[in-house]
mmCIF file of C-alpha atoms in Angstrom:
data_model
loop_
_atom_site.group_PDB
_atom_site.id
_atom_site.type_symbol
_atom_site.label_atom_id
_atom_site.label_comp_id
_atom_site.label_asym_id
_atom_site.label_seq_id
_atom_site.Cartn_x
_atom_site.Cartn_y
_atom_site.Cartn_z
ATOM 1 C CA MET W 1 77.365 71.839 41.123
ATOM 2 C CA THR W 2 73.706 73.018 41.017
ATOM 3 C CA PHE W 3 72.516 76.343 39.615
ATOM 4 C CA ARG W 4 71.003 77.238 42.961
ATOM 5 C CA GLU W 5 73.144 77.155 46.051
ATOM 6 C CA SER W 6 71.617 75.481 49.100
ATOM 7 C CA ALA W 7 70.448 77.713 52.001
ATOM 8 C CA VAL W 8 72.925 78.529 54.843
ATOM 9 C CA ARG W 9 72.683 80.008 58.223
ATOM 10 C CA VAL W 10 75.122 82.918 58.807
ATOM 11 C CA LEU W 11 76.059 84.780 61.972
ATOM 12 C CA GLY W 12 77.274 88.296 61.143
ATOM 13 C CA VAL W 13 79.294 90.031 63.656
ATOM 14 C CA ASP W 14 79.839 93.845 63.654
ATOM 15 C CA PRO W 15 82.634 93.909 66.207
ATOM 16 C CA GLY W 16 82.981 96.449 68.820
ATOM 17 C CA LEU W 17 84.183 96.608 72.529
ATOM 18 C CA THR W 18 81.152 98.744 73.648
ATOM 19 C CA ARG W 19 78.615 97.574 71.221
ATOM 20 C CA CYS W 20 79.051 94.257 69.350
ATOM 21 C CA GLY W 21 76.241 93.786 66.841
ATOM 22 C CA LEU W 22 75.080 90.197 66.016
ATOM 23 C CA GLY W 23 72.634 89.168 63.258
ATOM 24 C CA VAL W 24 71.639 85.741 61.975
ATOM 25 C CA VAL W 25 70.307 85.302 58.459
ATOM 26 C CA ASP W 26 69.171 82.156 56.574
ATOM 27 C CA GLY W 27 69.254 82.221 52.864
ATOM 28 C CA ALA W 28 70.981 81.504 49.515
ATOM 29 C CA PRO W 29 71.880 83.575 46.500
ATOM 30 C CA GLY W 30 68.624 84.165 44.408
ATOM 31 C CA ARG W 31 66.398 83.150 47.184
ATOM 32 C CA PRO W 32 64.439 85.204 49.780
ATOM 33 C CA LEU W 33 66.440 85.890 52.940
ATOM 34 C CA THR W 34 65.124 85.455 56.547
ATOM 35 C CA MET W 35 66.263 87.155 59.663
ATOM 36 C CA THR W 36 66.592 84.600 62.492
ATOM 37 C CA GLY W 37 67.898 86.901 65.116
ATOM 38 C CA ALA W 38 69.450 90.437 65.747
ATOM 39 C CA GLY W 39 70.907 92.139 68.670
ATOM 40 C CA VAL W 40 73.781 93.906 70.338
ATOM 41 C CA LEU W 41 76.061 92.753 73.089
ATOM 42 C CA CYS W 42 76.997 95.680 75.277
ATOM 43 C CA THR W 43 79.827 95.998 77.696
ATOM 44 C CA PRO W 44 80.401 98.760 80.341
ATOM 45 C CA ALA W 45 82.950 101.289 79.175
ATOM 46 C CA ASP W 46 84.422 101.523 82.813
ATOM 47 C CA ALA W 47 84.902 97.786 83.175
ATOM 48 C CA ASP W 48 88.241 96.075 82.971
ATOM 49 C CA LEU W 49 89.261 95.141 79.390
ATOM 50 C CA GLY W 50 89.494 91.391 80.236
ATOM 51 C CA HIS W 51 86.011 91.476 81.809
ATOM 52 C CA ARG W 52 84.632 93.124 78.638
ATOM 53 C CA LEU W 53 86.074 90.629 76.323
ATOM 54 C CA LEU W 54 84.854 87.812 78.530
ATOM 55 C CA LEU W 55 81.266 89.310 78.366
ATOM 56 C CA ILE W 56 81.602 89.446 74.454
ATOM 57 C CA GLU W 57 82.769 85.804 74.480
ATOM 58 C CA CYS W 58 79.965 84.553 76.615
ATOM 59 C CA GLY W 59 77.448 86.514 74.472
ATOM 60 C CA ILE W 60 78.693 85.085 71.233
ATOM 61 C CA GLU W 61 78.863 81.634 72.656
ATOM 62 C CA ARG W 62 75.145 81.981 73.584
ATOM 63 C CA TRP W 63 74.241 83.073 70.175
ATOM 64 C CA LEU W 64 76.288 80.132 68.538
ATOM 65 C CA ASP W 65 74.467 77.685 70.933
ATOM 66 C CA GLU W 66 71.021 79.098 70.218
ATOM 67 C CA TYR W 67 71.234 79.738 66.423
ATOM 68 C CA GLN W 68 73.682 77.003 65.293
ATOM 69 C CA PRO W 69 75.049 78.984 62.222
ATOM 70 C CA GLU W 70 77.103 77.234 59.575
ATOM 71 C CA ALA W 71 79.349 80.108 58.979
ATOM 72 C CA VAL W 72 80.442 83.362 60.579
ATOM 73 C CA ALA W 73 81.089 86.667 58.801
ATOM 74 C CA VAL W 74 83.035 89.318 60.566
ATOM 75 C CA GLU W 75 83.669 92.994 59.631
ATOM 76 C CA ARG W 76 87.332 93.418 58.762
ATOM 77 C CA VAL W 77 88.967 96.013 61.042
ATOM 78 C CA SER W 78 89.618 99.341 59.157
ATOM 79 C CA SER W 79 92.467 101.636 60.075
ATOM 80 C CA ARG W 80 90.360 104.786 59.154
ATOM 81 C CA TYR W 81 89.433 105.187 62.767
ATOM 82 C CA ASN W 82 91.505 106.319 65.562
ATOM 83 C CA VAL W 83 93.964 103.692 67.199
ATOM 84 C CA ARG W 84 91.847 103.244 70.356
ATOM 85 C CA THR W 85 88.756 102.367 68.298
ATOM 86 C CA VAL W 86 90.601 99.996 66.083
ATOM 87 C CA MET W 87 92.110 98.222 69.034
ATOM 88 C CA GLY W 88 88.704 97.644 70.650
ATOM 89 C CA THR W 89 87.320 96.536 67.365
ATOM 90 C CA ALA W 90 90.131 94.158 66.759
ATOM 91 C CA GLN W 91 89.918 92.656 70.105
ATOM 92 C CA ALA W 92 86.210 92.038 69.739
ATOM 93 C CA SER W 93 86.880 90.542 66.216
ATOM 94 C CA ALA W 94 89.462 88.184 67.710
ATOM 95 C CA VAL W 95 86.920 87.018 70.315
ATOM 96 C CA ALA W 96 84.384 86.194 67.621
ATOM 97 C CA ILE W 97 86.935 84.428 65.473
ATOM 98 C CA LEU W 98 88.068 82.394 68.515
ATOM 99 C CA CYS W 99 84.485 81.391 69.351
ATOM 100 C CA ALA W 100 83.857 80.254 65.771
ATOM 101 C CA ALA W 101 87.249 78.365 65.543
ATOM 102 C CA ARG W 102 86.429 76.362 68.689
ATOM 103 C CA ARG W 103 83.457 74.966 66.792
ATOM 104 C CA GLY W 104 85.159 74.426 63.434
ATOM 105 C CA LEU W 105 82.952 77.165 61.790
ATOM 106 C CA PRO W 106 84.383 78.803 58.762
ATOM 107 C CA VAL W 107 84.988 82.616 59.380
ATOM 108 C CA THR W 108 85.169 85.080 56.494
ATOM 109 C CA TRP W 109 86.079 88.801 56.744
ATOM 110 C CA HIS W 110 84.310 91.581 54.811
ATOM 111 C CA THR W 111 85.247 95.195 54.708
ATOM 112 C CA SER W 112 82.646 97.750 55.430
ATOM 113 C CA SER W 113 82.626 98.989 51.876
ATOM 114 C CA GLU W 114 82.320 95.390 50.501
ATOM 115 C CA VAL W 115 79.220 94.985 52.728
ATOM 116 C CA LYS W 116 77.634 98.294 51.753
ATOM 117 C CA THR W 117 78.329 97.594 48.098
ATOM 118 C CA ALA W 118 76.793 94.158 48.265
ATOM 119 C CA VAL W 119 73.767 95.211 50.158
ATOM 120 C CA THR W 120 73.151 98.740 48.898
ATOM 121 C CA GLY W 121 74.906 98.954 45.611
ATOM 122 C CA GLY W 122 77.198 101.714 46.957
ATOM 123 C CA GLY W 123 80.368 101.447 49.125
ATOM 124 C CA GLY W 124 79.719 104.892 50.679
ATOM 125 C CA ALA W 125 76.268 104.274 51.969
ATOM 126 C CA GLY W 126 75.476 105.510 55.332
ATOM 127 C CA LYS W 127 73.971 103.670 58.319
ATOM 128 C CA ALA W 128 70.425 104.855 57.524
ATOM 129 C CA ARG W 129 70.589 103.437 53.920
ATOM 130 C CA VAL W 130 72.051 100.133 55.068
ATOM 131 C CA GLY W 131 69.380 99.817 57.791
ATOM 132 C CA ALA W 132 66.698 100.573 55.166
ATOM 133 C CA THR W 133 67.971 98.193 52.563
ATOM 134 C CA VAL W 134 68.372 95.448 55.330
ATOM 135 C CA THR W 135 64.722 96.056 56.403
ATOM 136 C CA ARG W 136 63.582 95.610 52.801
ATOM 137 C CA LEU W 137 65.671 92.534 51.946
ATOM 138 C CA LEU W 138 64.573 90.752 55.039
ATOM 139 C CA ARG W 139 60.999 91.967 54.705
ATOM 140 C CA LEU W 140 61.030 93.577 58.283
ATOM 141 C CA ASP W 141 58.392 96.051 59.570
ATOM 142 C CA ALA W 142 61.095 98.426 60.768
ATOM 143 C CA PRO W 143 64.912 98.804 60.619
ATOM 144 C CA PRO W 144 66.718 96.780 63.232
ATOM 145 C CA GLU W 145 67.816 98.830 66.117
ATOM 146 C CA PRO W 146 70.442 99.750 67.103
ATOM 147 C CA ALA W 147 72.422 100.359 63.880
ATOM 148 C CA ASP W 148 75.093 97.768 65.029
ATOM 149 C CA ALA W 149 72.398 95.047 64.753
ATOM 150 C CA ALA W 150 71.510 96.167 61.137
ATOM 151 C CA ASP W 151 75.198 96.208 60.249
ATOM 152 C CA ALA W 152 75.570 92.682 61.527
ATOM 153 C CA LEU W 153 72.603 91.523 59.360
ATOM 154 C CA ALA W 154 74.225 93.210 56.431
ATOM 155 C CA LEU W 155 77.373 91.248 56.992
ATOM 156 C CA ALA W 156 75.432 88.068 57.041
ATOM 157 C CA ILE W 157 73.591 88.985 53.849
ATOM 158 C CA CYS W 158 76.832 89.988 52.079
ATOM 159 C CA HIS W 159 78.492 86.669 53.084
ATOM 160 C CA ILE W 160 75.429 84.726 51.854
ATOM 161 C CA TRP W 161 75.519 86.476 48.448
ATOM 162 C CA ARG W 162 79.385 86.592 47.966
ATOM 163 C CA ALA W 163 80.441 83.218 49.587
ATOM 164 C CA PRO W 164 79.773 81.020 46.706
ATOM 165 C CA ALA W 165 81.714 83.173 44.331
ATOM 166 C CA LEU W 166 84.590 83.537 46.728
ATOM 167 C CA ASN W 167 84.772 79.688 47.158
ATOM 168 C CA ARG W 168 84.970 79.182 43.485
ATOM 169 C CA LEU W 169 87.692 81.676 43.119
ATOM 170 C CA GLN W 170 89.689 79.952 46.041
ATOM 171 C CA GLN W 171 89.228 76.576 44.433
ATOM 172 C CA ALA W 172 90.499 77.912 41.076
ATOM 173 C CA HIS W 173 93.464 79.555 42.872
ATOM 174 C CA VAL W 174 94.373 76.312 44.637
ATOM 175 C CA ALA W 175 93.918 74.293 41.485
ATOM 176 C CA ALA W 176 96.260 76.564 39.591
ATOM 177 C CA ARG W 177 99.008 76.572 42.149
ATOM 178 C CA PRO W 178 101.945 74.385 41.294
ATOM 179 C CA ALA W 179 102.515 71.435 43.672
ATOM 180 C CA PRO W 180 105.032 72.169 46.395
ATOM 181 C CA ALA W 181 108.523 70.715 46.072
ATOM 182 C CA PRO W 182 109.227 67.919 48.550
ATOM 183 C CA ALA W 183 110.776 69.231 51.855
ATOM 184 C CA ARG W 184 114.425 68.369 52.361
ATOM 185 C CA LEU W 185 115.898 68.053 55.902
ATOM 186 C CA ARG W 186 119.450 68.959 56.495
ATOM 187 C CA LYS W 187 121.351 66.997 59.002
ATOM 188 C CA GLY W 188 121.428 68.603 62.454
ATOM 189 C CA THR W 189 118.481 70.887 61.884
ATOM 190 C CA ILE W 190 115.979 69.034 64.078
ATOM 191 C CA ARG W 191 116.603 69.209 67.880
#
């Protein structure tokens, strides 16, 4: 294992049914970060749910084709919003996860407070502070607009900075787990 991790390209997804933020960042812990792309997929609020999800899928697929990320970071759905908002966010999240899974890309979920803490140092940071910090970290001239794009970039940054530690923790957990007992089949249980 080297002291410095190798650079990775991450697609951050700030899921939403009306506005789904997407951001692609290249970088590694301890190295400068580079924004490769940022934008928002929008769907018409009056369209059929299936059509809206299809629009999100097609948009994410285009981004995956164009940017070829090595990992996808998705904001974990929070229950602090109303049920309707949570449902739309969860549905858009599922589409992003499905698109990544089709390509064999690893997906990691980060809560909003994890992202804000990683990027700004405070889990209660507002959208303006997240946008300003993302602008500074990526050396941009202005904050990405709309805020959903900045949030997606923050997700990608959080993943780049946290993934190596999370991977090491997961490996340690797997190594410490006792070996499973051999499975026993009882007669007549298989049909």
